[in-house]
Short mmCIF file of C-alpha atoms in Angstrom, two decimals:
data_model
loop_
_atom_site.label_atom_id
_atom_site.label_comp_id
_atom_site.label_asym_id
_atom_site.label_seq_id
_atom_site.Cartn_x
_atom_site.Cartn_y
_atom_site.Cartn_z
CA MET A 427 -58.45 -2.27 -48.25
CA ARG A 428 -61.01 0.52 -47.79
CA LEU A 429 -60.55 2.07 -44.26
CA ASN A 430 -63.38 0.90 -42.54
CA GLU A 431 -61.63 -1.89 -42.67
CA LEU A 432 -58.44 -1.38 -40.93
CA GLU A 433 -58.27 -3.38 -37.91
CA HIS A 434 -56.61 -0.26 -36.46
CA PRO A 435 -57.86 3.59 -36.67
CA SER A 436 -54.64 5.25 -38.50
CA ARG A 437 -53.51 8.53 -39.16
CA VAL A 438 -56.12 9.86 -41.09
CA HIS A 439 -58.87 8.03 -38.51
CA TYR A 440 -57.74 10.99 -36.26
CA ARG A 441 -57.93 13.62 -38.71
CA ILE A 442 -61.41 12.81 -39.93
CA LEU A 443 -62.53 13.10 -36.53
CA ALA A 444 -60.22 15.88 -35.51
CA LEU A 445 -61.11 18.18 -38.02
CA THR A 446 -65.52 17.72 -38.48
CA TRP A 447 -65.65 18.00 -34.53
CA ALA A 448 -63.62 21.39 -35.52
CA GLY A 449 -66.41 21.96 -37.68
CA TRP A 450 -69.57 20.27 -35.82
CA LEU A 451 -68.16 22.56 -32.68
CA PHE A 452 -68.24 26.26 -34.50
CA ASP A 453 -71.31 24.75 -35.82
CA PHE A 454 -73.63 24.28 -32.78
CA TYR A 455 -71.75 27.70 -31.47
CA ASP A 456 -73.19 29.23 -33.90
CA LEU A 457 -76.80 28.04 -33.15
CA ILE A 458 -76.33 28.14 -29.85
CA LEU A 459 -74.57 31.92 -28.65
CA TYR A 460 -77.95 33.96 -29.89
CA THR A 461 -79.07 31.83 -26.71
CA PHE A 462 -76.70 33.72 -24.79
CA LEU A 463 -76.80 36.98 -26.20
CA LEU A 464 -80.83 37.04 -25.99
CA GLY A 465 -80.66 40.33 -23.07
CA PRO A 466 -78.33 42.83 -25.10
CA ILE A 467 -80.07 42.73 -28.64
CA SER A 468 -84.04 43.10 -26.31
CA ALA A 469 -82.12 46.19 -25.09
CA GLU A 470 -80.72 47.56 -28.70
CA LEU A 471 -83.53 46.06 -30.54
CA GLY A 472 -86.12 45.72 -29.04
CA LEU A 473 -87.60 43.15 -28.98
CA SER A 474 -89.77 41.11 -26.43
CA ARG A 475 -89.45 37.00 -25.56
CA GLU A 476 -92.18 36.23 -27.64
CA ALA A 477 -90.20 37.57 -31.00
CA HIS A 478 -86.95 36.28 -29.91
CA GLY A 479 -88.87 32.95 -29.84
CA VAL A 480 -90.40 33.20 -33.19
CA LEU A 481 -86.66 33.61 -34.17
CA LEU A 482 -85.44 31.19 -32.10
CA GLY A 483 -87.74 29.05 -33.46
CA VAL A 484 -86.83 30.05 -38.11
CA SER A 485 -82.85 29.09 -37.31
CA LEU A 486 -84.37 25.92 -36.05
CA GLY A 487 -86.96 25.77 -39.16
CA ALA A 488 -84.00 26.53 -41.71
CA THR A 489 -82.09 23.43 -40.86
CA ALA A 490 -84.31 21.20 -41.93
CA LEU A 491 -83.92 22.46 -45.37
CA GLY A 492 -80.38 23.35 -44.42
CA GLY A 493 -80.40 18.74 -44.08
CA MET A 494 -82.31 18.09 -46.90
CA LEU A 495 -80.81 19.97 -49.16
CA PHE A 496 -77.25 19.67 -48.18
CA GLY A 497 -77.70 15.96 -47.39
CA TRP A 498 -78.40 15.42 -50.90
CA LEU A 499 -75.38 17.62 -52.73
CA ALA A 500 -73.70 14.98 -50.17
CA ASP A 501 -74.85 11.80 -51.84
CA ARG A 502 -74.75 13.48 -55.67
CA HIS A 503 -71.11 15.61 -56.01
CA GLY A 504 -68.97 14.21 -52.11
CA ARG A 505 -68.73 14.35 -48.55
CA ARG A 506 -65.64 16.69 -48.57
CA PRO A 507 -66.52 19.66 -51.17
CA VAL A 508 -69.78 19.88 -49.33
CA LEU A 509 -69.07 20.26 -46.13
CA GLN A 510 -66.55 23.30 -46.78
CA TRP A 511 -70.17 24.87 -48.54
CA SER A 512 -72.22 24.50 -45.05
CA ILE A 513 -69.62 26.32 -42.76
CA LEU A 514 -68.83 28.50 -45.16
CA THR A 515 -72.90 29.66 -45.17
CA TYR A 516 -73.34 29.03 -41.25
CA CYS A 517 -70.13 31.16 -41.12
CA ALA A 518 -71.06 34.04 -43.00
CA GLY A 519 -74.55 33.61 -40.90
CA THR A 520 -73.17 35.01 -38.32
CA ALA A 521 -71.20 37.18 -39.38
CA LEU A 522 -74.63 38.54 -41.17
CA CYS A 523 -76.45 38.24 -37.02
CA GLY A 524 -73.69 41.53 -35.71
CA LEU A 525 -74.88 43.37 -38.39
CA ALA A 526 -78.11 43.04 -38.15
CA GLY A 527 -80.35 46.41 -37.74
CA ASP A 528 -83.62 44.97 -36.91
CA ALA A 529 -86.45 41.97 -36.63
CA VAL A 530 -86.78 40.94 -40.33
CA THR A 531 -82.65 41.43 -41.00
CA LEU A 532 -81.76 39.33 -38.29
CA ALA A 533 -84.37 36.80 -38.83
CA GLY A 534 -83.24 36.15 -42.57
CA ALA A 535 -79.84 36.35 -41.02
CA ARG A 536 -80.36 33.20 -38.27
CA ILE A 537 -82.06 31.41 -41.94
CA VAL A 538 -79.18 32.02 -42.93
CA THR A 539 -76.93 30.03 -39.68
CA GLY A 540 -79.56 27.64 -39.83
CA LEU A 541 -79.55 26.38 -43.34
CA GLY A 542 -75.24 25.59 -43.25
CA VAL A 543 -75.07 24.09 -39.52
CA GLY A 544 -78.11 21.65 -40.58
CA GLY A 545 -75.78 20.31 -43.84
CA GLU A 546 -73.03 20.12 -41.19
CA TRP A 547 -74.02 17.37 -38.18
CA ALA A 548 -75.23 14.28 -40.73
CA ILE A 549 -71.69 14.66 -43.27
CA GLY A 550 -69.66 14.47 -41.04
CA HIS A 551 -71.04 11.86 -39.73
CA ALA A 552 -71.77 9.79 -42.13
CA LEU A 553 -67.50 10.89 -43.44
CA LEU A 554 -66.48 9.34 -40.02
CA GLY A 555 -69.44 6.56 -40.24
CA GLU A 556 -68.03 5.75 -43.09
CA THR A 557 -64.39 5.48 -42.68
CA VAL A 558 -64.37 4.56 -39.19
CA PRO A 559 -63.72 0.23 -37.94
CA PRO A 560 -67.73 -0.89 -37.41
CA ARG A 561 -66.42 -2.20 -33.77
CA LEU A 562 -65.22 1.60 -32.64
CA ARG A 563 -68.46 3.21 -34.55
CA GLY A 564 -69.80 4.37 -31.61
CA ARG A 565 -66.54 6.08 -29.34
CA PHE A 566 -66.10 7.54 -33.26
CA GLY A 567 -68.85 9.34 -33.38
CA ALA A 568 -69.65 10.12 -29.91
CA LEU A 569 -65.77 11.93 -29.63
CA LEU A 570 -67.41 13.58 -32.92
CA GLN A 571 -70.63 14.49 -31.05
CA THR A 572 -68.14 16.49 -28.32
CA GLY A 573 -67.77 19.38 -30.10
CA ALA A 574 -71.44 20.24 -28.67
CA PRO A 575 -71.61 20.95 -25.72
CA VAL A 576 -67.88 22.48 -26.24
CA GLY A 577 -69.38 24.75 -28.93
CA VAL A 578 -71.68 25.37 -25.55
CA GLY A 579 -69.60 26.40 -23.03
CA LEU A 580 -67.90 28.29 -25.66
CA ALA A 581 -71.06 30.36 -26.57
CA ALA A 582 -71.61 30.99 -22.92
CA VAL A 583 -68.28 31.16 -22.35
CA MET A 584 -68.28 34.31 -24.87
CA GLY A 585 -71.99 35.31 -24.43
CA SER A 586 -70.99 35.62 -20.31
CA PHE A 587 -67.79 37.34 -20.27
CA VAL A 588 -66.98 38.41 -23.22
CA ALA A 589 -69.79 39.71 -24.37
CA PRO A 590 -71.06 41.91 -22.19
CA ALA A 591 -66.84 43.36 -22.86
CA ILE A 592 -67.73 44.63 -26.27
CA GLY A 593 -70.93 43.93 -27.60
CA TRP A 594 -73.59 41.69 -29.07
CA ARG A 595 -72.45 42.40 -32.27
CA ALA A 596 -69.02 41.65 -32.03
CA ALA A 597 -70.08 38.69 -30.72
CA PHE A 598 -71.53 37.48 -33.38
CA LEU A 599 -68.24 39.01 -36.33
CA VAL A 600 -65.53 37.83 -33.61
CA SER A 601 -67.25 34.47 -33.42
CA ALA A 602 -67.56 33.90 -37.73
CA LEU A 603 -63.98 33.71 -37.97
CA PRO A 604 -62.84 30.66 -36.28
CA ALA A 605 -65.09 28.54 -38.70
CA VAL A 606 -63.75 30.04 -41.72
CA LEU A 607 -60.67 28.39 -40.59
CA VAL A 608 -61.91 25.23 -40.19
CA ALA A 609 -63.67 25.02 -43.69
CA LEU A 610 -59.45 25.64 -45.61
CA VAL A 611 -58.60 23.79 -43.24
CA ARG A 612 -61.21 20.62 -44.40
CA ARG A 613 -58.43 20.21 -47.55
CA LEU A 614 -57.18 17.75 -45.31
CA LEU A 615 -59.90 15.67 -45.64
CA PRO A 616 -60.17 12.19 -47.86
CA GLU A 617 -63.24 11.66 -49.82
CA SER A 618 -65.62 8.56 -48.19
CA ASP A 619 -63.72 5.89 -50.19
CA VAL A 620 -67.53 3.80 -49.16
CA TRP A 621 -69.00 6.61 -50.34
CA LEU A 622 -66.54 6.38 -54.13
CA ALA A 623 -67.47 2.96 -54.41
CA ALA A 624 -70.50 3.29 -54.03
CA ARG A 625 -71.31 6.17 -56.81
CA THR A 626 -68.76 3.17 -59.15
CA ALA A 627 -71.49 0.64 -58.33
CA THR A 628 -74.55 2.64 -58.55
CA GLY A 629 -74.11 5.52 -60.52
CA SER A 630 -77.17 8.19 -60.19
CA ARG A 631 -79.44 5.03 -58.76
CA ARG A 632 -81.18 5.29 -55.73
CA PRO A 633 -81.61 2.22 -54.10
CA ASP A 634 -85.67 1.35 -53.58
CA VAL A 635 -86.32 2.65 -50.73
CA PRO A 636 -90.48 1.10 -49.72
CA GLY A 637 -89.20 -1.59 -47.60
CA LEU A 638 -87.21 1.54 -45.76
CA ARG A 639 -90.39 3.67 -44.47
CA ARG A 640 -90.97 2.17 -41.70
CA LEU A 641 -87.31 2.34 -40.84
CA VAL A 642 -87.65 6.18 -41.71
CA GLY A 643 -90.87 7.06 -39.25
CA LEU A 644 -89.22 5.45 -36.50
CA ALA A 645 -85.83 7.08 -36.22
CA PHE A 646 -87.53 10.19 -37.02
CA GLY A 647 -89.38 9.97 -34.16
CA LEU A 648 -86.65 8.46 -31.83
CA ALA A 649 -85.33 12.20 -33.36
CA VAL A 650 -88.83 14.96 -32.57
CA LEU A 651 -88.41 13.05 -29.13
CA ASN A 652 -85.08 13.51 -28.02
CA MET A 653 -84.48 16.71 -29.82
CA SER A 654 -87.09 17.78 -27.97
CA ALA A 655 -86.41 16.90 -24.32
CA TYR A 656 -82.95 19.26 -25.61
CA TRP A 657 -84.72 22.21 -27.01
CA PHE A 658 -87.51 22.76 -25.08
CA THR A 659 -83.73 22.36 -21.77
CA TYR A 660 -81.85 24.23 -24.10
CA THR A 661 -83.10 27.66 -25.12
CA TRP A 662 -83.66 29.40 -22.12
CA PRO A 663 -81.03 28.23 -19.39
CA PRO A 664 -79.10 31.16 -19.80
CA THR A 665 -82.59 33.40 -18.77
CA TYR A 666 -84.66 31.04 -16.76
CA LEU A 667 -81.37 31.62 -13.79
CA ALA A 668 -81.04 34.21 -14.25
CA GLN A 669 -84.74 35.35 -14.56
CA GLU A 670 -86.70 33.15 -12.16
CA ARG A 671 -84.01 32.21 -10.47
CA GLY A 672 -82.30 35.15 -9.20
CA LEU A 673 -78.79 34.11 -10.39
CA GLY A 674 -76.51 37.17 -11.79
CA ILE A 675 -74.88 36.86 -15.49
CA ALA A 676 -71.50 35.30 -14.33
CA SER A 677 -73.10 32.67 -11.87
CA SER A 678 -75.31 31.59 -13.89
CA GLY A 679 -73.40 31.71 -16.93
CA THR A 680 -71.50 29.63 -14.70
CA LYS A 681 -73.75 26.97 -14.27
CA VAL A 682 -75.19 27.01 -17.50
CA LEU A 683 -71.47 25.23 -17.86
CA VAL A 684 -71.92 22.29 -14.96
CA VAL A 685 -74.12 21.10 -17.13
CA VAL A 686 -71.01 21.17 -20.21
CA LEU A 687 -69.06 19.50 -18.13
CA GLY A 688 -71.48 16.37 -17.72
CA GLU A 689 -72.24 17.07 -21.30
CA LEU A 690 -68.93 16.36 -22.41
CA LEU A 691 -68.27 13.16 -20.29
CA GLY A 692 -72.07 12.14 -21.02
CA PHE A 693 -71.53 11.95 -25.30
CA ALA A 694 -67.51 11.26 -24.38
CA SER A 695 -68.44 8.03 -22.41
CA PHE A 696 -72.17 6.30 -24.08
CA GLY A 697 -70.56 5.28 -27.42
CA VAL A 698 -67.52 3.70 -25.46
CA LEU A 699 -71.05 2.08 -24.13
CA SER A 700 -72.48 1.88 -26.61
CA ASP A 701 -70.02 -0.04 -28.37
CA ARG A 702 -69.72 -2.82 -25.65
CA PHE A 703 -74.07 -2.68 -24.88
CA GLY A 704 -75.10 -1.41 -27.70
CA ARG A 705 -76.97 1.21 -28.59
CA LYS A 706 -80.63 1.49 -26.69
CA PRO A 707 -80.09 0.38 -24.03
CA VAL A 708 -77.39 2.72 -23.36
CA PHE A 709 -79.08 5.82 -24.98
CA SER A 710 -82.86 4.57 -22.50
CA LEU A 711 -80.65 5.08 -19.24
CA TYR A 712 -78.78 8.54 -20.26
CA ALA A 713 -82.19 9.65 -21.27
CA THR A 714 -84.38 8.28 -18.31
CA LEU A 715 -80.48 9.86 -16.58
CA MET A 716 -81.68 13.66 -17.82
CA ALA A 717 -85.61 12.99 -17.09
CA ILE A 718 -84.44 13.01 -13.24
CA GLY A 719 -82.03 15.50 -13.96
CA LEU A 720 -84.45 18.23 -15.63
CA VAL A 721 -87.55 16.87 -12.45
CA SER A 722 -84.83 17.94 -9.44
CA ILE A 723 -83.03 21.98 -11.58
CA THR A 724 -86.64 22.80 -12.46
CA VAL A 725 -89.87 20.88 -10.32
CA LEU A 726 -87.92 20.20 -6.49
CA TRP A 727 -85.93 23.85 -7.39
CA GLN A 728 -86.74 25.20 -3.65
CA ARG A 729 -85.54 21.38 -1.84
CA ILE A 730 -82.27 21.27 -4.03
CA VAL A 731 -81.02 24.71 -4.28
CA ARG A 732 -80.36 25.12 -0.12
CA TRP A 733 -77.18 21.73 -0.80
CA PRO A 734 -74.44 23.90 -4.03
CA PRO A 735 -73.33 19.79 -4.13
CA LEU A 736 -76.48 19.18 -4.96
CA LEU A 737 -78.02 21.49 -7.01
CA LEU A 738 -74.87 21.15 -8.88
CA LEU A 739 -74.81 16.92 -9.40
CA CYS A 740 -78.64 17.56 -10.69
CA LEU A 741 -77.69 19.74 -12.97
CA TRP A 742 -74.23 17.37 -14.29
CA LEU A 743 -77.14 15.15 -14.47
CA VAL A 744 -78.72 17.13 -17.19
CA GLY A 745 -75.24 17.20 -19.67
CA PHE A 746 -74.47 13.97 -19.38
CA GLY A 747 -77.98 12.30 -19.63
CA THR A 748 -78.12 14.50 -23.38
CA GLY A 749 -74.77 12.33 -24.53
CA THR A 750 -77.95 10.28 -26.74
CA TRP A 751 -77.26 12.53 -29.13
CA SER A 752 -73.21 10.30 -29.84
CA ASN A 753 -76.69 7.82 -30.41
CA PHE A 754 -77.09 9.20 -33.76
CA GLY A 755 -74.48 9.52 -35.92
CA PRO A 756 -73.42 5.41 -35.25
CA MET A 757 -76.88 4.88 -35.27
CA PHE A 758 -78.23 6.63 -38.10
CA ALA A 759 -75.25 5.91 -40.04
CA GLU A 760 -75.87 2.27 -39.50
CA LEU A 761 -79.04 2.07 -40.52
CA PHE A 762 -79.39 3.82 -44.28
CA PRO A 763 -77.97 2.73 -47.48
CA THR A 764 -74.21 4.23 -48.12
CA ALA A 765 -76.62 5.66 -51.84
CA ILE A 766 -78.79 8.17 -49.72
CA ARG A 767 -76.75 8.27 -46.66
CA THR A 768 -76.81 11.76 -46.34
CA THR A 769 -80.54 12.83 -47.71
CA ALA A 770 -81.85 10.65 -45.73
CA VAL A 771 -80.14 10.63 -41.80
CA GLY A 772 -80.69 15.01 -43.20
CA THR A 773 -83.05 14.79 -44.45
CA LEU A 774 -84.57 12.86 -41.27
CA PHE A 775 -82.41 14.74 -38.19
CA ASN A 776 -82.78 17.67 -39.69
CA ALA A 777 -86.75 17.91 -40.43
CA ALA A 778 -87.15 16.78 -36.51
CA ARG A 779 -85.00 20.16 -36.19
CA GLY A 780 -86.51 21.89 -38.24
CA ILE A 781 -90.40 20.83 -35.67
CA GLN A 782 -88.96 22.59 -33.17
CA LEU A 783 -88.70 25.87 -34.20
CA VAL A 784 -92.58 25.91 -32.10
CA THR A 785 -89.73 25.02 -29.09
CA PRO A 786 -89.07 28.40 -28.11
CA ILE A 787 -92.75 29.74 -28.57
CA LEU A 788 -94.38 27.43 -26.61
CA VAL A 789 -91.96 27.63 -23.31
CA ALA A 790 -91.77 31.15 -23.52
CA VAL A 791 -96.17 30.76 -23.45
CA ILE A 792 -96.40 28.38 -20.72
CA ALA A 793 -93.95 30.86 -19.00
CA ARG A 794 -96.59 32.85 -18.98
CA ARG A 795 -98.82 30.82 -16.18
CA TRP A 796 -95.34 28.79 -15.10
CA GLY A 797 -93.33 30.24 -15.16
CA LEU A 798 -89.83 29.84 -17.70
CA SER A 799 -89.25 26.00 -14.99
CA GLY A 800 -93.17 25.51 -15.94
CA GLY A 801 -91.61 24.78 -19.97
CA ILE A 802 -88.64 23.50 -19.26
CA ALA A 803 -89.60 21.01 -17.05
CA LEU A 804 -91.53 19.28 -20.25
CA ALA A 805 -88.33 18.25 -20.93
CA ALA A 806 -88.07 15.54 -18.86
CA ALA A 807 -92.11 14.02 -20.07
CA PHE A 808 -90.53 13.83 -23.83
CA ALA A 809 -86.53 12.35 -22.62
CA LEU A 810 -88.68 9.61 -20.89
CA ALA A 811 -90.04 8.78 -24.12
CA ALA A 812 -87.40 9.06 -26.35
CA ALA A 813 -86.24 6.29 -23.82
CA ALA A 814 -88.54 3.56 -24.64
CA TRP A 815 -89.76 4.72 -28.06
CA VAL A 816 -85.32 3.80 -28.65
CA TRP A 817 -86.49 0.11 -28.54
CA LEU A 818 -88.64 -0.18 -30.83
CA LEU A 819 -85.45 0.21 -33.51
CA PRO A 820 -83.79 -2.31 -34.92
CA GLU A 821 -80.13 -2.97 -32.24
CA THR A 822 -77.73 -1.70 -34.85
CA ARG A 823 -74.26 -1.82 -33.19
CA ALA A 824 -70.89 -3.47 -34.75
CA ARG A 825 -73.06 -2.89 -38.33
CA ARG A 826 -70.92 -2.78 -40.92
CA ILE A 827 -71.09 -0.77 -43.74
CA GLU A 828 -70.91 -0.80 -47.76
CA PRO A 829 -70.84 0.64 -50.44
#
């Protein structure tokens, strides 16, 4: 009996969840840490806001290539070994960031980081989706996704409270160490028995993909819209709160942690609700809540800032709405066949993320006229568009995954 045919989750399921969660936590932490260190990096290397936009975009663009490369490798060589390769790659990129001497070497380090980050997400979700009982796939996928807000929170603590004391270079170097431990622990992970069965049945053959083209296009569109909402929001928050809203480093860091608390609850609750009511209606609800929060903290800032509890609630809503991310792992795993699952999911997800290379630059350009609040406010429109787009896709709740 395969793992995904068990009626109740076993210790193996929780072990897979714990280790893929830890890998995704440090993966996202390494990607987002840079946004909390823009100030000290600028001071030492003399980089402008536009230059940072390019560097942020470069790392996002590299995730597209990483997703394609590591996704293909995972379909060819297995989920478990390629997870280790991807985590070691982004670990190396983070360490190189701390050693960079100028914008060029820093860009190279961010590319390496992006390559590893691109591989981690799709493979972890594929492994979990192929081993968890169908009726619990949404909540397990959501729990895995909570690694992202925990990573943001850890980055906020490191960038706002630790880095000022030890320096931005040491922050990067220290941040590379935990990922190495996760890569070593991953020896305890079992290989996906669904992938093993698919390899035995099909060998090197791949399924006929023309019938998947429309599905691929729709899934890609949803990922682009949701990621645009996210990256228009999350690229510049520390700078926005500190420079445009006059908050100190510690205060802005605290506000970001409120967003992170919202994310944690949003990510975790999305899985339970989507397993019960379906992927599509719950996705629409969460995306709409995110849009409401975004409009409140940008366009309506002057009105809500007078009531601190209301401001905190709106910041929390922004985080809670990003629970939509918990939809992608389970839903995408359910959409595509096993033989091409990590290739398809890794390519789609990370190509959509790669397109976001222009997002930090666009926000910086828009900020010249309307401020960072103007650029961040555009995220609300993308969130609402994603809330509508998801209805073009089939409902996949509790779909059985076969070899």
